[in-house]
PDB file of C-alpha atoms in Angstrom:
ATOM      1  CA  UNK A   1      -0.034  -0.095  -0.062  1.00 82.00           C
ATOM      2  CA  UNK A   2       2.840   2.510   0.947  1.00 78.00           C
ATOM      3  CA  UNK A   3       4.818   1.657  -2.344  1.00 86.00           C
ATOM      4  CA  UNK A   4       1.452   2.542  -4.336  1.00 89.00           C
ATOM      5  CA  UNK A   5       1.148   5.623  -2.231  1.00 85.00           C
ATOM      6  CA  UNK A   6      -2.107   4.235  -0.620  1.00 85.00           C
ATOM      7  CA  UNK A   7      -2.226   5.648   2.860  1.00 85.00           C
ATOM      8  CA  UNK A   8      -3.717   3.233   5.554  1.00 88.00           C
ATOM      9  CA  UNK A   9      -6.613   4.530   7.487  1.00 91.00           C
ATOM     10  CA  UNK A  10      -7.575   4.157  11.070  1.00 93.00           C
ATOM     11  CA  UNK A  11      -9.527   1.061  10.463  1.00 94.00           C
ATOM     12  CA  UNK A  12      -6.600  -0.632   9.084  1.00 94.00           C
ATOM     13  CA  UNK A  13      -4.355   0.269  11.822  1.00 95.00           C
ATOM     14  CA  UNK A  14      -7.082  -0.875  14.333  1.00 95.00           C
ATOM     15  CA  UNK A  15      -7.118  -4.305  12.694  1.00 96.00           C
ATOM     16  CA  UNK A  16      -3.480  -4.722  13.345  1.00 96.00           C
ATOM     17  CA  UNK A  17      -3.614  -3.414  16.910  1.00 96.00           C
ATOM     18  CA  UNK A  18      -6.454  -5.756  17.685  1.00 96.00           C
ATOM     19  CA  UNK A  19      -4.686  -8.794  16.344  1.00 97.00           C
ATOM     20  CA  UNK A  20      -1.545  -7.953  18.048  1.00 97.00           C
ATOM     21  CA  UNK A  21      -3.408  -7.310  21.411  1.00 95.00           C
ATOM     22  CA  UNK A  22      -5.334 -10.507  21.031  1.00 94.00           C
ATOM     23  CA  UNK A  23      -1.808 -12.432  20.627  1.00 95.00           C
ATOM     24  CA  UNK A  24      -0.435 -10.810  23.770  1.00 94.00           C
ATOM     25  CA  UNK A  25       1.932  -8.689  21.698  1.00 96.00           C
ATOM     26  CA  UNK A  26       1.516  -5.459  23.431  1.00 95.00           C
ATOM     27  CA  UNK A  27       4.678  -3.792  22.483  1.00 95.00           C
ATOM     28  CA  UNK A  28       4.021  -4.430  18.779  1.00 96.00           C
ATOM     29  CA  UNK A  29       0.566  -3.041  19.077  1.00 96.00           C
ATOM     30  CA  UNK A  30       2.042   0.190  20.492  1.00 96.00           C
ATOM     31  CA  UNK A  31       4.555   0.374  17.722  1.00 96.00           C
ATOM     32  CA  UNK A  32       1.664   0.107  15.210  1.00 95.00           C
ATOM     33  CA  UNK A  33      -0.018   2.943  17.214  1.00 95.00           C
ATOM     34  CA  UNK A  34       3.085   5.061  16.648  1.00 95.00           C
ATOM     35  CA  UNK A  35       2.958   4.506  12.980  1.00 92.00           C
ATOM     36  CA  UNK A  36      -0.802   5.242  12.939  1.00 93.00           C
ATOM     37  CA  UNK A  37      -0.180   8.757  14.444  1.00 91.00           C
ATOM     38  CA  UNK A  38       2.894   9.351  12.213  1.00 91.00           C
ATOM     39  CA  UNK A  39       0.686   8.890   9.354  1.00 89.00           C
ATOM     40  CA  UNK A  40      -1.922  11.347  10.396  1.00 90.00           C
ATOM     41  CA  UNK A  41      -4.405   8.661  11.709  1.00 92.00           C
ATOM     42  CA  UNK A  42      -6.386   9.559  14.927  1.00 92.00           C
ATOM     43  CA  UNK A  43      -6.942   6.979  17.754  1.00 93.00           C
ATOM     44  CA  UNK A  44     -10.554   5.623  17.745  1.00 95.00           C
ATOM     45  CA  UNK A  45     -12.667   4.082  20.297  1.00 96.00           C
ATOM     46  CA  UNK A  46     -11.796   0.702  18.831  1.00 96.00           C
ATOM     47  CA  UNK A  47      -7.910   1.723  19.207  1.00 96.00           C
ATOM     48  CA  UNK A  48      -8.446   2.202  23.040  1.00 96.00           C
ATOM     49  CA  UNK A  49     -10.713  -0.959  23.406  1.00 96.00           C
ATOM     50  CA  UNK A  50      -8.157  -3.086  21.880  1.00 96.00           C
ATOM     51  CA  UNK A  51      -5.283  -1.651  23.905  1.00 96.00           C
ATOM     52  CA  UNK A  52      -7.248  -1.776  27.203  1.00 95.00           C
ATOM     53  CA  UNK A  53      -7.980  -5.447  26.347  1.00 95.00           C
ATOM     54  CA  UNK A  54      -4.440  -6.327  25.610  1.00 95.00           C
ATOM     55  CA  UNK A  55      -3.119  -4.412  28.768  1.00 95.00           C
ATOM     56  CA  UNK A  56      -5.737  -6.155  30.908  1.00 93.00           C
ATOM     57  CA  UNK A  57      -4.686  -9.675  29.931  1.00 91.00           C
ATOM     58  CA  UNK A  58      -1.281  -8.675  31.217  1.00 92.00           C
ATOM     59  CA  UNK A  59      -2.559  -7.204  34.427  1.00 91.00           C
ATOM     60  CA  UNK A  60      -1.297  -3.630  33.480  1.00 93.00           C
ATOM     61  CA  UNK A  61      -4.072  -1.837  35.480  1.00 92.00           C
ATOM     62  CA  UNK A  62      -1.948   1.271  35.878  1.00 93.00           C
ATOM     63  CA  UNK A  63      -1.411   1.563  32.200  1.00 94.00           C
ATOM     64  CA  UNK A  64      -5.237   1.065  31.564  1.00 94.00           C
ATOM     65  CA  UNK A  65      -6.033   4.002  33.971  1.00 92.00           C
ATOM     66  CA  UNK A  66      -3.566   6.154  31.974  1.00 94.00           C
ATOM     67  CA  UNK A  67      -5.489   5.304  28.710  1.00 94.00           C
ATOM     68  CA  UNK A  68      -8.778   6.167  30.293  1.00 93.00           C
ATOM     69  CA  UNK A  69      -7.511   9.545  31.233  1.00 94.00           C
ATOM     70  CA  UNK A  70      -6.181   9.949  27.759  1.00 94.00           C
ATOM     71  CA  UNK A  71      -9.611   9.117  26.321  1.00 93.00           C
ATOM     72  CA  UNK A  72     -11.177  11.772  28.328  1.00 91.00           C
ATOM     73  CA  UNK A  73      -8.671  14.383  27.308  1.00 94.00           C
ATOM     74  CA  UNK A  74      -9.256  13.467  23.684  1.00 93.00           C
ATOM     75  CA  UNK A  75     -13.119  13.595  23.936  1.00 94.00           C
ATOM     76  CA  UNK A  76     -13.645   9.879  23.399  1.00 94.00           C
ATOM     77  CA  UNK A  77     -16.307   8.467  25.482  1.00 92.00           C
ATOM     78  CA  UNK A  78     -15.955   4.741  26.736  1.00 93.00           C
ATOM     79  CA  UNK A  79     -18.690   2.330  25.683  1.00 94.00           C
ATOM     80  CA  UNK A  80     -19.880  -1.003  27.298  1.00 95.00           C
ATOM     81  CA  UNK A  81     -16.985  -2.954  25.834  1.00 95.00           C
ATOM     82  CA  UNK A  82     -14.377  -0.360  27.327  1.00 95.00           C
ATOM     83  CA  UNK A  83     -15.949  -0.856  30.741  1.00 95.00           C
ATOM     84  CA  UNK A  84     -16.389  -4.564  30.519  1.00 96.00           C
ATOM     85  CA  UNK A  85     -12.624  -4.939  29.399  1.00 95.00           C
ATOM     86  CA  UNK A  86     -11.578  -2.844  32.393  1.00 95.00           C
ATOM     87  CA  UNK A  87     -13.844  -4.545  34.834  1.00 96.00           C
ATOM     88  CA  UNK A  88     -12.485  -7.904  33.733  1.00 95.00           C
ATOM     89  CA  UNK A  89      -8.834  -6.565  34.202  1.00 94.00           C
ATOM     90  CA  UNK A  90      -9.595  -5.496  37.719  1.00 94.00           C
ATOM     91  CA  UNK A  91     -11.458  -8.652  38.700  1.00 94.00           C
ATOM     92  CA  UNK A  92      -8.795 -10.903  37.386  1.00 92.00           C
ATOM     93  CA  UNK A  93      -6.219  -8.904  39.369  1.00 90.00           C
ATOM     94  CA  UNK A  94      -8.125  -9.247  42.589  1.00 90.00           C
ATOM     95  CA  UNK A  95      -9.528  -5.700  42.499  1.00 92.00           C
ATOM     96  CA  UNK A  96     -13.427  -6.671  42.404  1.00 93.00           C
ATOM     97  CA  UNK A  97     -14.310  -3.807  44.755  1.00 92.00           C
ATOM     98  CA  UNK A  98     -12.636  -1.358  42.439  1.00 92.00           C
ATOM     99  CA  UNK A  99     -14.580  -2.796  39.467  1.00 93.00           C
ATOM    100  CA  UNK A 100     -17.930  -2.056  41.344  1.00 93.00           C
ATOM    101  CA  UNK A 101     -16.950   1.748  41.282  1.00 92.00           C
ATOM    102  CA  UNK A 102     -16.904   1.471  37.606  1.00 93.00           C
ATOM    103  CA  UNK A 103     -20.237  -0.129  37.594  1.00 92.00           C
ATOM    104  CA  UNK A 104     -21.642   2.884  39.443  1.00 91.00           C
ATOM    105  CA  UNK A 105     -19.885   5.149  36.981  1.00 91.00           C
ATOM    106  CA  UNK A 106     -21.509   3.556  33.993  1.00 92.00           C
ATOM    107  CA  UNK A 107     -24.845   3.824  35.662  1.00 90.00           C
ATOM    108  CA  UNK A 108     -24.098   7.569  36.412  1.00 91.00           C
ATOM    109  CA  UNK A 109     -23.186   8.161  32.691  1.00 90.00           C
ATOM    110  CA  UNK A 110     -26.405   6.345  31.428  1.00 90.00           C
ATOM    111  CA  UNK A 111     -24.398   3.381  29.984  1.00 91.00           C
ATOM    112  CA  UNK A 112     -26.488   0.322  30.756  1.00 92.00           C
ATOM    113  CA  UNK A 113     -24.355  -2.657  31.843  1.00 95.00           C
ATOM    114  CA  UNK A 114     -25.212  -6.007  30.168  1.00 96.00           C
ATOM    115  CA  UNK A 115     -25.311  -9.478  31.185  1.00 97.00           C
ATOM    116  CA  UNK A 116     -21.565 -10.007  30.553  1.00 96.00           C
ATOM    117  CA  UNK A 117     -20.731  -7.118  33.003  1.00 97.00           C
ATOM    118  CA  UNK A 118     -22.667  -8.721  35.774  1.00 97.00           C
ATOM    119  CA  UNK A 119     -21.308 -12.272  34.960  1.00 97.00           C
ATOM    120  CA  UNK A 120     -17.739 -10.907  35.412  1.00 97.00           C
ATOM    121  CA  UNK A 121     -18.562  -9.210  38.762  1.00 97.00           C
ATOM    122  CA  UNK A 122     -20.621 -12.129  40.256  1.00 97.00           C
ATOM    123  CA  UNK A 123     -17.853 -14.606  39.555  1.00 97.00           C
ATOM    124  CA  UNK A 124     -15.230 -12.504  40.929  1.00 97.00           C
ATOM    125  CA  UNK A 125     -17.040 -11.792  44.311  1.00 97.00           C
ATOM    126  CA  UNK A 126     -17.773 -15.537  44.455  1.00 97.00           C
ATOM    127  CA  UNK A 127     -14.156 -16.377  43.949  1.00 95.00           C
ATOM    128  CA  UNK A 128     -13.213 -14.103  46.742  1.00 95.00           C
ATOM    129  CA  UNK A 129     -16.004 -15.606  48.825  1.00 96.00           C
ATOM    130  CA  UNK A 130     -17.845 -12.376  49.166  1.00 96.00           C
ATOM    131  CA  UNK A 131     -21.274 -14.043  48.455  1.00 97.00           C
ATOM    132  CA  UNK A 132     -23.217 -11.026  50.157  1.00 97.00           C
ATOM    133  CA  UNK A 133     -21.984  -8.668  47.456  1.00 97.00           C
ATOM    134  CA  UNK A 134     -22.354 -11.351  44.890  1.00 97.00           C
ATOM    135  CA  UNK A 135     -26.052 -11.607  45.544  1.00 98.00           C
ATOM    136  CA  UNK A 136     -26.595  -7.881  45.614  1.00 96.00           C
ATOM    137  CA  UNK A 137     -24.963  -7.718  42.222  1.00 96.00           C
ATOM    138  CA  UNK A 138     -27.163 -10.501  41.058  1.00 98.00           C
ATOM    139  CA  UNK A 139     -30.252  -8.543  42.383  1.00 97.00           C
ATOM    140  CA  UNK A 140     -29.023  -5.367  40.489  1.00 96.00           C
ATOM    141  CA  UNK A 141     -28.586  -7.530  37.366  1.00 97.00           C
ATOM    142  CA  UNK A 142     -32.062  -8.814  37.448  1.00 97.00           C
ATOM    143  CA  UNK A 143     -33.461  -5.183  37.809  1.00 96.00           C
ATOM    144  CA  UNK A 144     -31.537  -3.931  34.778  1.00 95.00           C
ATOM    145  CA  UNK A 145     -31.332  -6.876  32.526  1.00 96.00           C
ATOM    146  CA  UNK A 146     -34.370  -8.756  33.669  1.00 96.00           C
ATOM    147  CA  UNK A 147     -34.724 -12.282  34.768  1.00 97.00           C
ATOM    148  CA  UNK A 148     -32.212 -13.982  32.397  1.00 97.00           C
ATOM    149  CA  UNK A 149     -31.600 -17.663  32.743  1.00 98.00           C
ATOM    150  CA  UNK A 150     -27.874 -17.167  32.465  1.00 97.00           C
ATOM    151  CA  UNK A 151     -27.703 -14.934  35.393  1.00 98.00           C
ATOM    152  CA  UNK A 152     -29.630 -17.575  37.662  1.00 98.00           C
ATOM    153  CA  UNK A 153     -27.609 -20.528  36.424  1.00 98.00           C
ATOM    154  CA  UNK A 154     -24.292 -18.649  36.883  1.00 98.00           C
ATOM    155  CA  UNK A 155     -25.044 -17.432  40.302  1.00 98.00           C
ATOM    156  CA  UNK A 156     -26.587 -20.861  41.410  1.00 98.00           C
ATOM    157  CA  UNK A 157     -23.541 -22.675  40.132  1.00 98.00           C
ATOM    158  CA  UNK A 158     -21.041 -20.137  41.757  1.00 98.00           C
ATOM    159  CA  UNK A 159     -22.886 -20.365  45.169  1.00 98.00           C
ATOM    160  CA  UNK A 160     -22.881 -24.333  44.850  1.00 98.00           C
ATOM    161  CA  UNK A 161     -19.133 -24.269  44.206  1.00 97.00           C
ATOM    162  CA  UNK A 162     -18.497 -21.853  47.123  1.00 97.00           C
ATOM    163  CA  UNK A 163     -20.502 -24.227  49.525  1.00 96.00           C
ATOM    164  CA  UNK A 164     -23.529 -21.943  49.905  1.00 97.00           C
ATOM    165  CA  UNK A 165     -26.157 -24.772  49.520  1.00 97.00           C
ATOM    166  CA  UNK A 166     -29.164 -23.058  51.129  1.00 97.00           C
ATOM    167  CA  UNK A 167     -28.727 -20.113  48.597  1.00 97.00           C
ATOM    168  CA  UNK A 168     -27.810 -22.351  45.620  1.00 98.00           C
ATOM    169  CA  UNK A 169     -31.069 -24.335  46.402  1.00 97.00           C
ATOM    170  CA  UNK A 170     -33.066 -21.155  46.576  1.00 97.00           C
ATOM    171  CA  UNK A 171     -31.913 -19.904  43.306  1.00 98.00           C
ATOM    172  CA  UNK A 172     -32.408 -23.333  41.762  1.00 98.00           C
ATOM    173  CA  UNK A 173     -36.041 -23.424  43.074  1.00 97.00           C
ATOM    174  CA  UNK A 174     -36.618 -19.909  41.648  1.00 97.00           C
ATOM    175  CA  UNK A 175     -35.388 -20.950  38.409  1.00 97.00           C
ATOM    176  CA  UNK A 176     -37.792 -23.993  38.251  1.00 97.00           C
ATOM    177  CA  UNK A 177     -40.636 -21.739  39.085  1.00 97.00           C
ATOM    178  CA  UNK A 178     -39.559 -19.647  35.961  1.00 97.00           C
ATOM    179  CA  UNK A 179     -39.540 -22.852  33.977  1.00 96.00           C
ATOM    180  CA  UNK A 180     -35.863 -22.231  32.840  1.00 97.00           C
ATOM    181  CA  UNK A 181     -34.143 -25.103  31.060  1.00 96.00           C
ATOM    182  CA  UNK A 182     -31.737 -27.281  33.184  1.00 96.00           C
ATOM    183  CA  UNK A 183     -28.756 -27.543  30.709  1.00 95.00           C
ATOM    184  CA  UNK A 184     -26.687 -25.062  32.504  1.00 97.00           C
ATOM    185  CA  UNK A 185     -27.578 -25.858  35.990  1.00 97.00           C
ATOM    186  CA  UNK A 186     -25.355 -28.105  38.040  1.00 98.00           C
ATOM    187  CA  UNK A 187     -28.333 -29.643  39.622  1.00 97.00           C
ATOM    188  CA  UNK A 188     -27.125 -33.117  40.081  1.00 97.00           C
ATOM    189  CA  UNK A 189     -24.327 -31.899  42.033  1.00 98.00           C
ATOM    190  CA  UNK A 190     -26.622 -29.632  44.125  1.00 98.00           C
ATOM    191  CA  UNK A 191     -28.715 -32.497  45.071  1.00 97.00           C
ATOM    192  CA  UNK A 192     -25.595 -34.752  45.777  1.00 97.00           C
ATOM    193  CA  UNK A 193     -24.033 -32.100  48.092  1.00 97.00           C
ATOM    194  CA  UNK A 194     -27.381 -31.488  49.829  1.00 97.00           C
ATOM    195  CA  UNK A 195     -27.624 -35.151  50.558  1.00 97.00           C
ATOM    196  CA  UNK A 196     -23.912 -35.195  51.766  1.00 96.00           C
ATOM    197  CA  UNK A 197     -25.001 -32.325  53.992  1.00 95.00           C
ATOM    198  CA  UNK A 198     -27.698 -34.665  55.455  1.00 93.00           C
ATOM    199  CA  UNK A 199     -30.521 -32.405  54.262  1.00 95.00           C
ATOM    200  CA  UNK A 200     -32.390 -35.371  52.581  1.00 96.00           C
ATOM    201  CA  UNK A 201     -35.781 -33.706  52.768  1.00 95.00           C
ATOM    202  CA  UNK A 202     -34.583 -30.767  50.971  1.00 96.00           C
ATOM    203  CA  UNK A 203     -33.097 -33.011  48.338  1.00 97.00           C
ATOM    204  CA  UNK A 204     -36.260 -35.151  48.206  1.00 96.00           C
ATOM    205  CA  UNK A 205     -38.311 -31.668  47.792  1.00 96.00           C
ATOM    206  CA  UNK A 206     -36.149 -30.714  44.703  1.00 97.00           C
ATOM    207  CA  UNK A 207     -36.852 -34.033  42.999  1.00 97.00           C
ATOM    208  CA  UNK A 208     -40.587 -33.865  43.671  1.00 96.00           C
ATOM    209  CA  UNK A 209     -40.527 -30.189  42.274  1.00 97.00           C
ATOM    210  CA  UNK A 210     -38.682 -31.266  39.204  1.00 97.00           C
ATOM    211  CA  UNK A 211     -41.264 -34.060  38.687  1.00 96.00           C
ATOM    212  CA  UNK A 212     -44.300 -31.673  39.361  1.00 96.00           C
ATOM    213  CA  UNK A 213     -43.061 -29.151  37.057  1.00 96.00           C
ATOM    214  CA  UNK A 214     -42.803 -31.681  34.277  1.00 95.00           C
ATOM    215  CA  UNK A 215     -39.128 -31.646  33.918  1.00 96.00           C
ATOM    216  CA  UNK A 216     -37.092 -34.273  31.919  1.00 94.00           C
ATOM    217  CA  UNK A 217     -33.787 -34.758  34.052  1.00 94.00           C
ATOM    218  CA  UNK A 218     -31.113 -37.201  34.656  1.00 95.00           C
ATOM    219  CA  UNK A 219     -32.541 -39.919  36.754  1.00 94.00           C
ATOM    220  CA  UNK A 220     -28.984 -40.571  38.531  1.00 96.00           C
ATOM    221  CA  UNK A 221     -30.147 -37.589  40.577  1.00 96.00           C
ATOM    222  CA  UNK A 222     -32.363 -40.037  42.551  1.00 97.00           C
ATOM    223  CA  UNK A 223     -29.530 -41.987  43.752  1.00 97.00           C
ATOM    224  CA  UNK A 224     -27.903 -40.048  46.499  1.00 97.00           C
ATOM    225  CA  UNK A 225     -31.396 -39.396  47.994  1.00 96.00           C
ATOM    226  CA  UNK A 226     -32.255 -43.193  47.727  1.00 96.00           C
ATOM    227  CA  UNK A 227     -28.861 -44.014  49.304  1.00 96.00           C
ATOM    228  CA  UNK A 228     -29.337 -41.413  52.054  1.00 95.00           C
ATOM    229  CA  UNK A 229     -32.639 -42.505  53.061  1.00 95.00           C
ATOM    230  CA  UNK A 230     -31.699 -46.143  53.014  1.00 94.00           C
ATOM    231  CA  UNK A 231     -28.794 -45.526  55.312  1.00 93.00           C
ATOM    232  CA  UNK A 232     -31.155 -43.802  57.744  1.00 91.00           C
ATOM    233  CA  UNK A 233     -33.307 -46.874  57.670  1.00 92.00           C
ATOM    234  CA  UNK A 234     -36.164 -45.037  56.007  1.00 89.00           C
ATOM    235  CA  UNK A 235     -36.958 -47.896  53.472  1.00 88.00           C
ATOM    236  CA  UNK A 236     -40.412 -46.568  52.663  1.00 89.00           C
TER     237      UNK A 236
END
């Protein structure tokens, strides 16, 4: 292109920057950025989103904040992808509390968080065993995104993995009442762990609810309940 005196535009440079960032070659991406500016092409929102995503994968939080400041100076407004990339970087860097401030910033600016935003935050707080905050975020997600199956299944499974059996059971029950599909719920593990916790009546209740609601489900779910009652001597 250069040899034919065809000047690349921002879209072409953004393509290279995105590709290098996806490969983790951040220094190469910034070299392209210098060429981009040398040839008179302005940085775009896509440029910043790619660089923030790439820096996030390397845990370069300080540099990300620098890019955010630069965006403000240049009058480029972040979008949902910008915020989601930064929230991901913060959560993966163990700074979930800082990520919630970005959630508030989005809401203040009238940028609606999407399901992905809330999934990132719920997983991060469950990972740090802060289930109270995780559930609060889940409730905010429902108020903004609606009662999405993916929010229920993710939160239920994360609570189950964190040993929050009562909360996981309640979420699963609420999901059955909304007739969500079972494919993304770890309901077999839930029933099994409830039985291990010697809460056989709760496990039995879930089985009957599945039946009453007309669900087709894996019949191996019966086994831990049957075994549990048998060990108690409750043959009937």
